[in-house]
Amino acid sequence: QVQLVESGGGLVQAGGSLRLSCATSGRPFSTYAMGWFRQAPGKEREFVAAITWNGGRTYYVDSVKGRFTISRDNAKNTVYLQMNSLRPEDTAVYYCATDTRHSMSMALTTQPLSYDYWGQGTQVTVSS
């Protein structure tokens, strides 16, 4: 079993910044890819960013490139999402997820079904 707990969400004005954290426990965090997704009311869950087990590769949805940065600290079993220049359209519940079925893989996926453990989510609200 793997447990993931997100934190760092909140209310921020447009143009502001937030840093989300996702603390993990259970299986060895350091060998698995991690992803961030978001879901706005009435919309499907959307891929945001992903990072390989060693941090060597990252991938972002086009709408957040240049504004968001995913990173990880394997010593702390934590993955981060630094969000800058936030926009009202970034408002959503943000989820972290991990793919424990492919240990030490350099491949990244944007598909929710490829991730087998999820956190409970943290709300991010950006006011205009």
Short mmCIF file of N, CA, C and O in Angstrom, two decimals:
data_model
loop_
_atom_site.label_atom_id
_atom_site.label_comp_id
_atom_site.label_asym_id
_atom_site.label_seq_id
_atom_site.Cartn_x
_atom_site.Cartn_y
_atom_site.Cartn_z
N GLN A 1 0.84 -1.20 0.00
CA GLN A 1 0.00 0.00 0.00
C GLN A 1 0.87 1.24 0.00
O GLN A 1 1.95 1.26 0.55
N VAL A 2 0.36 2.26 -0.65
CA VAL A 2 1.02 3.55 -0.68
C VAL A 2 0.00 4.60 -0.26
O VAL A 2 -1.14 4.58 -0.71
N GLN A 3 0.41 5.48 0.61
CA GLN A 3 -0.45 6.58 1.01
C GLN A 3 0.15 7.88 0.50
O GLN A 3 1.36 8.10 0.59
N LEU A 4 -0.72 8.74 -0.03
CA LEU A 4 -0.30 10.04 -0.54
C LEU A 4 -1.17 11.12 0.11
O LEU A 4 -2.39 10.98 0.12
N VAL A 5 -0.54 12.16 0.60
CA VAL A 5 -1.27 13.23 1.25
C VAL A 5 -0.80 14.56 0.68
O VAL A 5 0.37 14.93 0.84
N GLU A 6 -1.73 15.26 0.00
CA GLU A 6 -1.42 16.57 -0.56
C GLU A 6 -1.64 17.67 0.47
O GLU A 6 -2.48 17.54 1.36
N SER A 7 -0.91 18.76 0.29
CA SER A 7 -1.10 19.95 1.11
C SER A 7 -0.62 21.15 0.32
O SER A 7 0.03 21.01 -0.72
N GLY A 8 -0.95 22.34 0.82
CA GLY A 8 -0.46 23.56 0.20
C GLY A 8 -1.47 24.31 -0.64
O GLY A 8 -1.17 25.40 -1.14
N GLY A 9 -2.65 23.74 -0.81
CA GLY A 9 -3.67 24.45 -1.56
C GLY A 9 -4.21 25.65 -0.80
O GLY A 9 -3.89 25.85 0.37
N GLY A 10 -5.02 26.45 -1.50
CA GLY A 10 -5.61 27.60 -0.85
C GLY A 10 -6.18 28.58 -1.85
O GLY A 10 -6.35 28.24 -3.03
N LEU A 11 -6.47 29.77 -1.36
CA LEU A 11 -7.03 30.84 -2.18
C LEU A 11 -5.93 31.85 -2.48
O LEU A 11 -5.23 32.30 -1.56
N VAL A 12 -5.78 32.19 -3.74
CA VAL A 12 -4.74 33.13 -4.15
C VAL A 12 -5.28 34.01 -5.27
O VAL A 12 -6.15 33.57 -6.03
N GLN A 13 -4.77 35.21 -5.36
CA GLN A 13 -5.18 36.10 -6.44
C GLN A 13 -4.46 35.73 -7.73
O GLN A 13 -3.36 35.15 -7.70
N ALA A 14 -5.06 36.08 -8.83
CA ALA A 14 -4.44 35.85 -10.12
C ALA A 14 -3.05 36.50 -10.15
O ALA A 14 -2.88 37.62 -9.67
N GLY A 15 -2.10 35.76 -10.71
CA GLY A 15 -0.73 36.22 -10.73
C GLY A 15 0.10 35.75 -9.56
O GLY A 15 1.33 35.89 -9.57
N GLY A 16 -0.57 35.20 -8.56
CA GLY A 16 0.12 34.73 -7.37
C GLY A 16 0.73 33.35 -7.53
O GLY A 16 0.69 32.76 -8.62
N SER A 17 1.28 32.85 -6.42
CA SER A 17 1.96 31.55 -6.44
C SER A 17 1.51 30.68 -5.28
O SER A 17 1.10 31.19 -4.22
N LEU A 18 1.59 29.39 -5.50
CA LEU A 18 1.39 28.39 -4.46
C LEU A 18 2.36 27.25 -4.69
O LEU A 18 2.74 26.98 -5.84
N ARG A 19 2.74 26.56 -3.62
CA ARG A 19 3.52 25.34 -3.78
C ARG A 19 2.76 24.20 -3.11
O ARG A 19 2.52 24.22 -1.90
N LEU A 20 2.41 23.24 -3.92
CA LEU A 20 1.75 22.04 -3.41
C LEU A 20 2.80 20.99 -3.04
O LEU A 20 3.83 20.88 -3.70
N SER A 21 2.51 20.26 -2.00
CA SER A 21 3.36 19.15 -1.59
C SER A 21 2.54 17.87 -1.55
O SER A 21 1.33 17.90 -1.28
N CYS A 22 3.19 16.77 -1.81
CA CYS A 22 2.56 15.45 -1.72
C CYS A 22 3.51 14.54 -0.97
O CYS A 22 4.56 14.15 -1.50
N ALA A 23 3.16 14.23 0.26
CA ALA A 23 3.98 13.35 1.09
C ALA A 23 3.50 11.92 0.92
O ALA A 23 2.30 11.64 0.93
N THR A 24 4.45 11.00 0.75
CA THR A 24 4.10 9.61 0.52
C THR A 24 4.64 8.73 1.63
O THR A 24 5.62 9.06 2.31
N SER A 25 4.00 7.59 1.80
CA SER A 25 4.47 6.58 2.74
C SER A 25 4.06 5.22 2.20
O SER A 25 3.19 5.11 1.33
N GLY A 26 4.70 4.19 2.70
CA GLY A 26 4.40 2.85 2.22
C GLY A 26 5.56 2.32 1.39
O GLY A 26 6.68 2.27 1.84
N ARG A 27 5.29 1.96 0.15
CA ARG A 27 6.32 1.40 -0.72
C ARG A 27 7.41 2.44 -1.00
O ARG A 27 7.18 3.63 -0.85
N PRO A 28 8.59 1.97 -1.43
CA PRO A 28 9.70 2.90 -1.69
C PRO A 28 9.32 3.96 -2.71
O PRO A 28 9.21 3.70 -3.91
N PHE A 29 9.17 5.17 -2.25
CA PHE A 29 8.77 6.29 -3.10
C PHE A 29 9.78 6.55 -4.19
O PHE A 29 9.42 6.90 -5.31
N SER A 30 11.05 6.38 -3.88
CA SER A 30 12.11 6.85 -4.76
C SER A 30 12.22 6.09 -6.07
O SER A 30 12.95 6.52 -6.96
N THR A 31 11.50 4.99 -6.24
CA THR A 31 11.62 4.21 -7.48
C THR A 31 10.44 4.41 -8.43
O THR A 31 10.40 3.78 -9.49
N TYR A 32 9.50 5.27 -8.07
CA TYR A 32 8.28 5.41 -8.87
C TYR A 32 8.10 6.80 -9.46
O TYR A 32 8.43 7.80 -8.82
N ALA A 33 7.52 6.83 -10.66
CA ALA A 33 7.12 8.10 -11.25
C ALA A 33 5.97 8.71 -10.45
O ALA A 33 5.19 7.99 -9.83
N MET A 34 5.90 10.03 -10.48
CA MET A 34 4.85 10.75 -9.78
C MET A 34 4.18 11.71 -10.74
O MET A 34 4.83 12.25 -11.64
N GLY A 35 2.90 11.94 -10.52
CA GLY A 35 2.18 12.87 -11.37
C GLY A 35 1.26 13.77 -10.56
O GLY A 35 0.89 13.44 -9.43
N TRP A 36 0.95 14.91 -11.15
CA TRP A 36 -0.06 15.82 -10.61
C TRP A 36 -1.19 15.94 -11.64
O TRP A 36 -0.93 16.10 -12.83
N PHE A 37 -2.41 15.86 -11.13
CA PHE A 37 -3.60 16.03 -11.95
C PHE A 37 -4.49 17.07 -11.28
O PHE A 37 -4.28 17.42 -10.11
N ARG A 38 -5.46 17.56 -12.01
CA ARG A 38 -6.43 18.48 -11.42
C ARG A 38 -7.81 18.22 -12.01
O ARG A 38 -7.93 17.71 -13.12
N GLN A 39 -8.81 18.60 -11.23
CA GLN A 39 -10.19 18.42 -11.68
C GLN A 39 -11.00 19.61 -11.23
O GLN A 39 -11.13 19.87 -10.03
N ALA A 40 -11.55 20.31 -12.21
CA ALA A 40 -12.43 21.44 -11.94
C ALA A 40 -13.87 20.94 -11.93
O ALA A 40 -14.18 19.90 -12.52
N PRO A 41 -14.76 21.66 -11.27
CA PRO A 41 -16.17 21.23 -11.21
C PRO A 41 -16.76 21.03 -12.60
O PRO A 41 -16.61 21.88 -13.47
N GLY A 42 -17.38 19.87 -12.79
CA GLY A 42 -18.03 19.58 -14.05
C GLY A 42 -17.10 19.18 -15.17
O GLY A 42 -17.53 18.99 -16.31
N LYS A 43 -15.81 19.04 -14.86
CA LYS A 43 -14.84 18.67 -15.89
C LYS A 43 -14.15 17.36 -15.53
O LYS A 43 -14.14 16.94 -14.38
N GLU A 44 -13.54 16.74 -16.53
CA GLU A 44 -12.80 15.51 -16.30
C GLU A 44 -11.46 15.83 -15.64
O GLU A 44 -10.95 16.93 -15.72
N ARG A 45 -10.91 14.80 -15.00
CA ARG A 45 -9.60 14.95 -14.40
C ARG A 45 -8.57 15.17 -15.50
O ARG A 45 -8.54 14.46 -16.50
N GLU A 46 -7.70 16.16 -15.28
CA GLU A 46 -6.76 16.59 -16.31
C GLU A 46 -5.32 16.41 -15.82
O GLU A 46 -4.98 16.77 -14.68
N PHE A 47 -4.48 15.87 -16.69
CA PHE A 47 -3.06 15.76 -16.37
C PHE A 47 -2.44 17.16 -16.28
O PHE A 47 -2.73 18.04 -17.10
N VAL A 48 -1.53 17.34 -15.31
CA VAL A 48 -0.84 18.61 -15.16
C VAL A 48 0.66 18.45 -15.38
O VAL A 48 1.26 19.15 -16.18
N ALA A 49 1.28 17.53 -14.65
CA ALA A 49 2.73 17.37 -14.73
C ALA A 49 3.11 15.99 -14.21
O ALA A 49 2.38 15.38 -13.42
N ALA A 50 4.29 15.51 -14.64
CA ALA A 50 4.81 14.24 -14.16
C ALA A 50 6.32 14.30 -14.08
O ALA A 50 6.97 15.11 -14.77
N ILE A 51 6.87 13.44 -13.25
CA ILE A 51 8.32 13.39 -13.05
C ILE A 51 8.74 11.95 -12.87
O ILE A 51 8.05 11.16 -12.22
N THR A 52 9.88 11.59 -13.46
CA THR A 52 10.38 10.22 -13.32
C THR A 52 10.91 9.98 -11.92
O THR A 52 11.10 10.91 -11.13
N TRP A 53 11.22 8.73 -11.65
CA TRP A 53 11.61 8.31 -10.31
C TRP A 53 12.83 9.06 -9.79
O TRP A 53 12.96 9.33 -8.61
N ASN A 54 13.75 9.41 -10.72
CA ASN A 54 14.99 10.06 -10.31
C ASN A 54 14.99 11.56 -10.61
O ASN A 54 16.03 12.22 -10.46
N GLY A 55 13.86 12.07 -11.08
CA GLY A 55 13.80 13.48 -11.41
C GLY A 55 14.45 13.83 -12.74
O GLY A 55 14.54 15.00 -13.10
N GLY A 56 14.89 12.83 -13.49
CA GLY A 56 15.62 13.08 -14.72
C GLY A 56 14.77 13.58 -15.87
O GLY A 56 15.29 14.20 -16.80
N ARG A 57 13.49 13.28 -15.83
CA ARG A 57 12.58 13.76 -16.87
C ARG A 57 11.34 14.34 -16.23
O ARG A 57 10.84 13.82 -15.23
N THR A 58 10.83 15.39 -16.83
CA THR A 58 9.56 15.97 -16.44
C THR A 58 8.73 16.22 -17.69
O THR A 58 9.26 16.30 -18.81
N TYR A 59 7.43 16.33 -17.47
CA TYR A 59 6.52 16.59 -18.60
C TYR A 59 5.35 17.40 -18.09
O TYR A 59 4.87 17.17 -16.97
N TYR A 60 4.88 18.35 -18.91
CA TYR A 60 3.81 19.25 -18.49
C TYR A 60 2.75 19.36 -19.58
O TYR A 60 3.05 19.28 -20.77
N VAL A 61 1.54 19.60 -19.15
CA VAL A 61 0.50 19.97 -20.09
C VAL A 61 0.82 21.37 -20.61
O VAL A 61 1.41 22.19 -19.89
N ASP A 62 0.48 21.64 -21.85
CA ASP A 62 0.89 22.90 -22.49
C ASP A 62 0.42 24.13 -21.70
O ASP A 62 1.13 25.13 -21.63
N SER A 63 -0.74 24.04 -21.09
CA SER A 63 -1.32 25.22 -20.44
C SER A 63 -0.54 25.67 -19.20
O SER A 63 -0.75 26.78 -18.72
N VAL A 64 0.34 24.83 -18.66
CA VAL A 64 1.10 25.21 -17.47
C VAL A 64 2.60 25.34 -17.72
O VAL A 64 3.34 25.74 -16.83
N LYS A 65 3.02 25.03 -18.93
CA LYS A 65 4.46 25.13 -19.23
C LYS A 65 4.96 26.55 -19.02
O LYS A 65 4.32 27.52 -19.42
N GLY A 66 6.11 26.64 -18.36
CA GLY A 66 6.67 27.94 -18.06
C GLY A 66 6.13 28.58 -16.80
O GLY A 66 6.67 29.60 -16.33
N ARG A 67 5.06 28.03 -16.23
CA ARG A 67 4.47 28.58 -15.01
C ARG A 67 4.58 27.61 -13.83
O ARG A 67 4.75 28.03 -12.69
N PHE A 68 4.45 26.32 -14.09
CA PHE A 68 4.48 25.30 -13.04
C PHE A 68 5.78 24.51 -13.15
O PHE A 68 6.31 24.30 -14.25
N THR A 69 6.26 24.05 -12.00
CA THR A 69 7.46 23.21 -11.95
C THR A 69 7.22 22.05 -10.99
O THR A 69 6.88 22.26 -9.82
N ILE A 70 7.41 20.84 -11.49
CA ILE A 70 7.32 19.66 -10.65
C ILE A 70 8.72 19.27 -10.21
O ILE A 70 9.68 19.35 -10.99
N SER A 71 8.84 18.85 -8.97
CA SER A 71 10.14 18.41 -8.46
C SER A 71 9.89 17.37 -7.37
O SER A 71 8.75 17.16 -6.94
N ARG A 72 10.96 16.71 -6.96
CA ARG A 72 10.80 15.71 -5.91
C ARG A 72 12.04 15.67 -5.04
O ARG A 72 13.15 15.99 -5.49
N ASP A 73 11.82 15.28 -3.80
CA ASP A 73 12.91 15.08 -2.85
C ASP A 73 12.77 13.65 -2.33
O ASP A 73 11.93 13.38 -1.46
N ASN A 74 13.54 12.75 -2.88
CA ASN A 74 13.39 11.34 -2.52
C ASN A 74 13.79 11.06 -1.06
O ASN A 74 13.29 10.12 -0.46
N ALA A 75 14.64 11.88 -0.53
CA ALA A 75 15.02 11.71 0.88
C ALA A 75 13.85 12.02 1.81
O ALA A 75 13.76 11.46 2.91
N LYS A 76 12.96 12.91 1.35
CA LYS A 76 11.79 13.29 2.15
C LYS A 76 10.52 12.60 1.68
O LYS A 76 9.44 12.87 2.20
N ASN A 77 10.64 11.73 0.66
CA ASN A 77 9.46 11.03 0.12
C ASN A 77 8.35 12.01 -0.26
O ASN A 77 7.17 11.77 0.00
N THR A 78 8.73 13.09 -0.89
CA THR A 78 7.78 14.15 -1.20
C THR A 78 7.98 14.65 -2.63
O THR A 78 9.12 14.78 -3.10
N VAL A 79 6.86 14.93 -3.29
CA VAL A 79 6.89 15.56 -4.60
C VAL A 79 6.20 16.92 -4.46
O VAL A 79 5.29 17.09 -3.65
N TYR A 80 6.67 17.88 -5.25
CA TYR A 80 6.18 19.24 -5.16
C TYR A 80 5.64 19.71 -6.51
O TYR A 80 6.04 19.22 -7.56
N LEU A 81 4.76 20.70 -6.44
CA LEU A 81 4.31 21.39 -7.64
C LEU A 81 4.34 22.89 -7.32
O LEU A 81 3.49 23.37 -6.58
N GLN A 82 5.34 23.57 -7.85
CA GLN A 82 5.43 25.01 -7.69
C GLN A 82 4.60 25.65 -8.79
O GLN A 82 4.85 25.41 -9.98
N MET A 83 3.64 26.47 -8.39
CA MET A 83 2.73 27.08 -9.35
C MET A 83 2.87 28.59 -9.27
O MET A 83 2.58 29.19 -8.23
N ASN A 84 3.33 29.17 -10.35
CA ASN A 84 3.51 30.62 -10.44
C ASN A 84 2.57 31.20 -11.48
O ASN A 84 2.01 30.47 -12.32
N SER A 85 2.40 32.51 -11.45
CA SER A 85 1.54 33.21 -12.43
C SER A 85 0.19 32.52 -12.55
O SER A 85 -0.29 32.26 -13.67
N LEU A 86 -0.41 32.23 -11.42
CA LEU A 86 -1.67 31.50 -11.42
C LEU A 86 -2.79 32.29 -12.09
O LEU A 86 -2.83 33.54 -12.02
N ARG A 87 -3.67 31.55 -12.74
CA ARG A 87 -4.80 32.12 -13.47
C ARG A 87 -6.09 31.56 -12.90
O ARG A 87 -6.10 30.45 -12.34
N PRO A 88 -7.20 32.27 -13.07
CA PRO A 88 -8.48 31.73 -12.60
C PRO A 88 -8.78 30.34 -13.17
O PRO A 88 -9.38 29.51 -12.48
N GLU A 89 -8.36 30.08 -14.39
CA GLU A 89 -8.62 28.77 -15.00
C GLU A 89 -7.79 27.64 -14.38
O GLU A 89 -8.00 26.47 -14.70
N ASP A 90 -6.87 27.97 -13.50
CA ASP A 90 -6.12 26.95 -12.76
C ASP A 90 -6.91 26.44 -11.54
O ASP A 90 -6.47 25.50 -10.88
N THR A 91 -8.02 27.06 -11.26
CA THR A 91 -8.85 26.66 -10.11
C THR A 91 -9.33 25.23 -10.29
O THR A 91 -9.92 24.88 -11.30
N ALA A 92 -9.05 24.39 -9.30
CA ALA A 92 -9.41 22.97 -9.35
C ALA A 92 -8.98 22.30 -8.06
O ALA A 92 -8.26 22.89 -7.25
N VAL A 93 -9.39 21.07 -7.91
CA VAL A 93 -8.81 20.20 -6.89
C VAL A 93 -7.60 19.53 -7.53
O VAL A 93 -7.71 18.94 -8.61
N TYR A 94 -6.47 19.62 -6.86
CA TYR A 94 -5.22 19.06 -7.38
C TYR A 94 -4.91 17.76 -6.65
O TYR A 94 -4.95 17.70 -5.42
N TYR A 95 -4.58 16.74 -7.44
CA TYR A 95 -4.29 15.41 -6.91
C TYR A 95 -2.87 14.99 -7.31
O TYR A 95 -2.45 15.23 -8.44
N CYS A 96 -2.18 14.34 -6.38
CA CYS A 96 -0.95 13.68 -6.78
C CYS A 96 -1.22 12.18 -6.91
O CYS A 96 -2.17 11.65 -6.30
N ALA A 97 -0.41 11.54 -7.71
CA ALA A 97 -0.60 10.12 -7.98
C ALA A 97 0.75 9.49 -8.27
O ALA A 97 1.70 10.16 -8.66
N THR A 98 0.80 8.19 -8.06
CA THR A 98 2.04 7.47 -8.33
C THR A 98 1.77 6.21 -9.13
O THR A 98 0.70 5.61 -9.03
N ASP A 99 2.74 5.82 -9.93
CA ASP A 99 2.67 4.60 -10.74
C ASP A 99 3.65 3.61 -10.13
O ASP A 99 4.86 3.68 -10.38
N THR A 100 3.12 2.67 -9.35
CA THR A 100 3.99 1.69 -8.69
C THR A 100 4.18 0.43 -9.51
O THR A 100 4.84 -0.51 -9.07
N ARG A 101 3.61 0.41 -10.71
CA ARG A 101 3.72 -0.80 -11.53
C ARG A 101 4.94 -0.78 -12.44
O ARG A 101 5.24 -1.76 -13.11
N HIS A 102 5.64 0.35 -12.48
CA HIS A 102 6.82 0.46 -13.34
C HIS A 102 7.95 1.11 -12.55
O HIS A 102 8.14 2.31 -12.58
N SER A 103 8.69 0.28 -11.87
CA SER A 103 9.76 0.77 -11.02
C SER A 103 10.95 1.25 -11.85
O SER A 103 11.34 0.59 -12.82
N MET A 104 11.47 2.39 -11.51
CA MET A 104 12.68 2.96 -12.12
C MET A 104 12.54 3.10 -13.64
O MET A 104 13.51 2.88 -14.38
N SER A 105 11.35 3.46 -14.09
CA SER A 105 11.13 3.67 -15.52
C SER A 105 11.38 5.12 -15.88
O SER A 105 11.10 6.02 -15.10
N MET A 106 11.91 5.35 -17.09
CA MET A 106 12.12 6.71 -17.58
C MET A 106 10.95 7.16 -18.46
O MET A 106 10.99 8.24 -19.04
N ALA A 107 9.92 6.34 -18.55
CA ALA A 107 8.74 6.71 -19.32
C ALA A 107 7.78 7.49 -18.44
O ALA A 107 7.69 7.25 -17.23
N LEU A 108 7.07 8.42 -19.04
CA LEU A 108 6.06 9.20 -18.33
C LEU A 108 4.75 9.10 -19.09
O LEU A 108 4.74 9.04 -20.32
N THR A 109 3.66 9.12 -18.36
CA THR A 109 2.36 9.03 -18.99
C THR A 109 1.43 10.11 -18.45
O THR A 109 1.55 10.52 -17.30
N THR A 110 0.52 10.54 -19.32
CA THR A 110 -0.46 11.53 -18.91
C THR A 110 -1.81 10.91 -18.58
O THR A 110 -2.73 11.62 -18.22
N GLN A 111 -1.92 9.61 -18.69
CA GLN A 111 -3.20 8.93 -18.52
C GLN A 111 -3.48 8.59 -17.06
O GLN A 111 -2.69 7.89 -16.43
N PRO A 112 -4.61 9.03 -16.51
CA PRO A 112 -4.92 8.73 -15.11
C PRO A 112 -4.91 7.23 -14.80
O PRO A 112 -4.49 6.83 -13.71
N LEU A 113 -5.34 6.41 -15.73
CA LEU A 113 -5.42 4.98 -15.46
C LEU A 113 -4.04 4.34 -15.28
O LEU A 113 -3.93 3.22 -14.78
N SER A 114 -3.01 5.03 -15.69
CA SER A 114 -1.65 4.50 -15.54
C SER A 114 -1.11 4.68 -14.13
O SER A 114 -0.07 4.13 -13.79
N TYR A 115 -1.80 5.47 -13.33
CA TYR A 115 -1.38 5.71 -11.94
C TYR A 115 -2.29 4.91 -11.02
O TYR A 115 -3.51 4.96 -11.14
N ASP A 116 -1.70 4.18 -10.09
CA ASP A 116 -2.50 3.26 -9.30
C ASP A 116 -2.77 3.70 -7.87
O ASP A 116 -3.58 3.08 -7.19
N TYR A 117 -2.11 4.74 -7.41
CA TYR A 117 -2.41 5.28 -6.08
C TYR A 117 -2.58 6.79 -6.18
O TYR A 117 -1.80 7.46 -6.89
N TRP A 118 -3.58 7.29 -5.43
CA TRP A 118 -3.94 8.70 -5.50
C TRP A 118 -4.09 9.29 -4.10
O TRP A 118 -4.48 8.59 -3.16
N GLY A 119 -3.80 10.58 -4.01
CA GLY A 119 -4.10 11.29 -2.79
C GLY A 119 -5.55 11.74 -2.77
O GLY A 119 -6.30 11.50 -3.72
N GLN A 120 -5.91 12.43 -1.70
CA GLN A 120 -7.30 12.85 -1.52
C GLN A 120 -7.59 14.19 -2.18
O GLN A 120 -8.76 14.58 -2.32
N GLY A 121 -6.56 14.90 -2.57
CA GLY A 121 -6.72 16.16 -3.27
C GLY A 121 -6.61 17.37 -2.36
O GLY A 121 -6.88 17.29 -1.16
N THR A 122 -6.23 18.50 -2.96
CA THR A 122 -6.17 19.76 -2.24
C THR A 122 -6.73 20.85 -3.16
O THR A 122 -6.43 20.89 -4.35
N GLN A 123 -7.57 21.70 -2.61
CA GLN A 123 -8.27 22.71 -3.40
C GLN A 123 -7.36 23.91 -3.67
O GLN A 123 -6.75 24.45 -2.74
N VAL A 124 -7.32 24.30 -4.92
CA VAL A 124 -6.64 25.54 -5.32
C VAL A 124 -7.69 26.44 -5.97
O VAL A 124 -8.35 26.03 -6.92
N THR A 125 -7.82 27.65 -5.43
CA THR A 125 -8.78 28.61 -5.97
C THR A 125 -8.04 29.89 -6.31
O THR A 125 -7.36 30.46 -5.45
N VAL A 126 -8.15 30.31 -7.56
CA VAL A 126 -7.49 31.52 -8.03
C VAL A 126 -8.56 32.55 -8.35
O VAL A 126 -9.39 32.33 -9.23
N SER A 127 -8.53 33.65 -7.66
CA SER A 127 -9.52 34.71 -7.87
C SER A 127 -9.00 35.72 -8.89
O SER A 127 -7.80 35.98 -8.98
N SER A 128 -9.94 36.29 -9.63
CA SER A 128 -9.55 37.26 -10.67
C SER A 128 -9.52 38.67 -10.13
O SER A 128 -9.93 38.95 -9.03
#
